PDB file of C-alpha atoms in Angstrom:
ATOM      1  CA  MET A   1       0.081   0.472  -0.346  1.00 63.00           C
ATOM      2  CA  ALA A   2       1.456   3.519  -0.580  1.00 71.00           C
ATOM      3  CA  GLN A   3       2.182   5.947   1.851  1.00 84.00           C
ATOM      4  CA  THR A   4       0.423   9.566   0.967  1.00 88.00           C
ATOM      5  CA  THR A   5       2.972  12.176   3.412  1.00 93.00           C
ATOM      6  CA  VAL A   6       1.480  15.583   3.420  1.00 95.00           C
ATOM      7  CA  HIS A   7       3.773  18.332   3.010  1.00 95.00           C
ATOM      8  CA  LEU A   8       1.690  22.069   3.489  1.00 96.00           C
ATOM      9  CA  VAL A   9      -1.209  22.706   4.016  1.00 97.00           C
ATOM     10  CA  VAL A  10      -2.205  27.110   4.204  1.00 96.00           C
ATOM     11  CA  GLY A  11      -5.562  28.942   3.105  1.00 95.00           C
ATOM     12  CA  ILE A  12      -5.193  31.548   0.575  1.00 92.00           C
ATOM     13  CA  TYR A  13      -7.921  33.533  -0.479  1.00 87.00           C
ATOM     14  CA  ASN A  14     -10.937  31.201   0.627  1.00 91.00           C
ATOM     15  CA  LEU A  15      -9.069  28.300  -0.682  1.00 94.00           C
ATOM     16  CA  THR A  16      -7.000  25.769   0.605  1.00 96.00           C
ATOM     17  CA  LEU A  17      -3.576  24.681  -0.515  1.00 97.00           C
ATOM     18  CA  LEU A  18      -2.669  21.043  -0.033  1.00 96.00           C
ATOM     19  CA  VAL A  19       0.873  19.843  -0.623  1.00 97.00           C
ATOM     20  CA  PHE A  20       1.671  16.364  -0.920  1.00 96.00           C
ATOM     21  CA  TYR A  21       4.343  12.975  -1.773  1.00 96.00           C
ATOM     22  CA  THR A  22       2.872   9.543  -2.854  1.00 86.00           C
ATOM     23  CA  GLU A  23       5.241   6.669  -3.393  1.00 81.00           C
ATOM     24  CA  ALA A  24       4.281   6.329  -6.900  1.00 75.00           C
ATOM     25  CA  MET A  25       3.519  10.201  -8.034  1.00 78.00           C
ATOM     26  CA  GLU A  26       5.997  12.332  -6.769  1.00 91.00           C
ATOM     27  CA  TRP A  27       5.639  15.311  -5.639  1.00 95.00           C
ATOM     28  CA  GLN A  28       1.885  17.071  -6.572  1.00 95.00           C
ATOM     29  CA  PHE A  29      -1.028  19.758  -5.428  1.00 96.00           C
ATOM     30  CA  ARG A  30      -3.979  19.793  -5.019  1.00 95.00           C
ATOM     31  CA  VAL A  31      -6.866  23.001  -4.142  1.00 95.00           C
ATOM     32  CA  ILE A  32      -9.136  22.963  -2.516  1.00 95.00           C
ATOM     33  CA  SER A  33     -12.771  25.068  -2.485  1.00 93.00           C
ATOM     34  CA  SER A  34     -14.372  26.438   0.769  1.00 92.00           C
ATOM     35  CA  ASP A  35     -17.271  23.824  -0.434  1.00 95.00           C
ATOM     36  CA  GLY A  36     -15.300  21.263  -1.052  1.00 95.00           C
ATOM     37  CA  GLU A  37     -14.617  21.085  -4.797  1.00 95.00           C
ATOM     38  CA  VAL A  38     -10.802  19.864  -5.190  1.00 94.00           C
ATOM     39  CA  PHE A  39      -9.184  21.230  -7.911  1.00 90.00           C
ATOM     40  CA  GLY A  40      -5.977  20.649  -9.560  1.00 87.00           C
ATOM     41  CA  GLU A  41      -3.666  19.203 -11.960  1.00 84.00           C
ATOM     42  CA  ARG A  42      -2.021  15.316 -12.531  1.00 85.00           C
ATOM     43  CA  LYS A  43       1.178  17.248 -12.906  1.00 90.00           C
ATOM     44  CA  LEU A  44       4.016  15.639 -10.691  1.00 92.00           C
ATOM     45  CA  TYR A  45       6.843  17.278  -9.229  1.00 94.00           C
ATOM     46  CA  TYR A  46      10.661  16.559  -7.943  1.00 93.00           C
ATOM     47  CA  THR A  47      10.342  19.010  -5.170  1.00 95.00           C
ATOM     48  CA  PRO A  48       8.068  20.267  -2.657  1.00 96.00           C
ATOM     49  CA  GLU A  49       8.598  23.984  -3.747  1.00 96.00           C
ATOM     50  CA  ALA A  50       8.201  22.765  -6.960  1.00 97.00           C
ATOM     51  CA  ALA A  51       4.247  21.984  -6.105  1.00 96.00           C
ATOM     52  CA  GLU A  52       4.266  24.459  -3.899  1.00 96.00           C
ATOM     53  CA  LYS A  53       5.087  27.069  -6.555  1.00 96.00           C
ATOM     54  CA  ALA A  54       2.868  25.579  -9.159  1.00 95.00           C
ATOM     55  CA  GLY A  55      -0.195  25.696  -6.804  1.00 94.00           C
ATOM     56  CA  ARG A  56       0.593  29.281  -5.665  1.00 94.00           C
ATOM     57  CA  GLU A  57       0.468  30.484  -9.051  1.00 92.00           C
ATOM     58  CA  TRP A  58      -2.940  27.562 -10.052  1.00 90.00           C
ATOM     59  CA  VAL A  59      -4.377  29.763  -7.201  1.00 88.00           C
ATOM     60  CA  GLU A  60      -3.355  33.271  -8.118  1.00 84.00           C
ATOM     61  CA  TRP A  61      -4.793  32.292 -11.932  1.00 77.00           C
ATOM     62  CA  VAL A  62      -7.928  30.910 -10.321  1.00 67.00           C
ATOM     63  CA  ASP A  63      -8.735  33.834  -8.053  1.00 59.00           C
TER      64      ASP A  63
END
């Protein structure tokens, strides 16, 4: 069973940015709206910082 490690959970505007790592999928991010919808891309990043940067840029683009 693959483990998931949460690296970052941060509130930006009215959204939650989540950066996480899975053994099978590398680093990723997701954005969660205040009503529980989950958004993001299934791109893989080699570092948590790269995933966070992409997630923050995504949030800026959406807002």
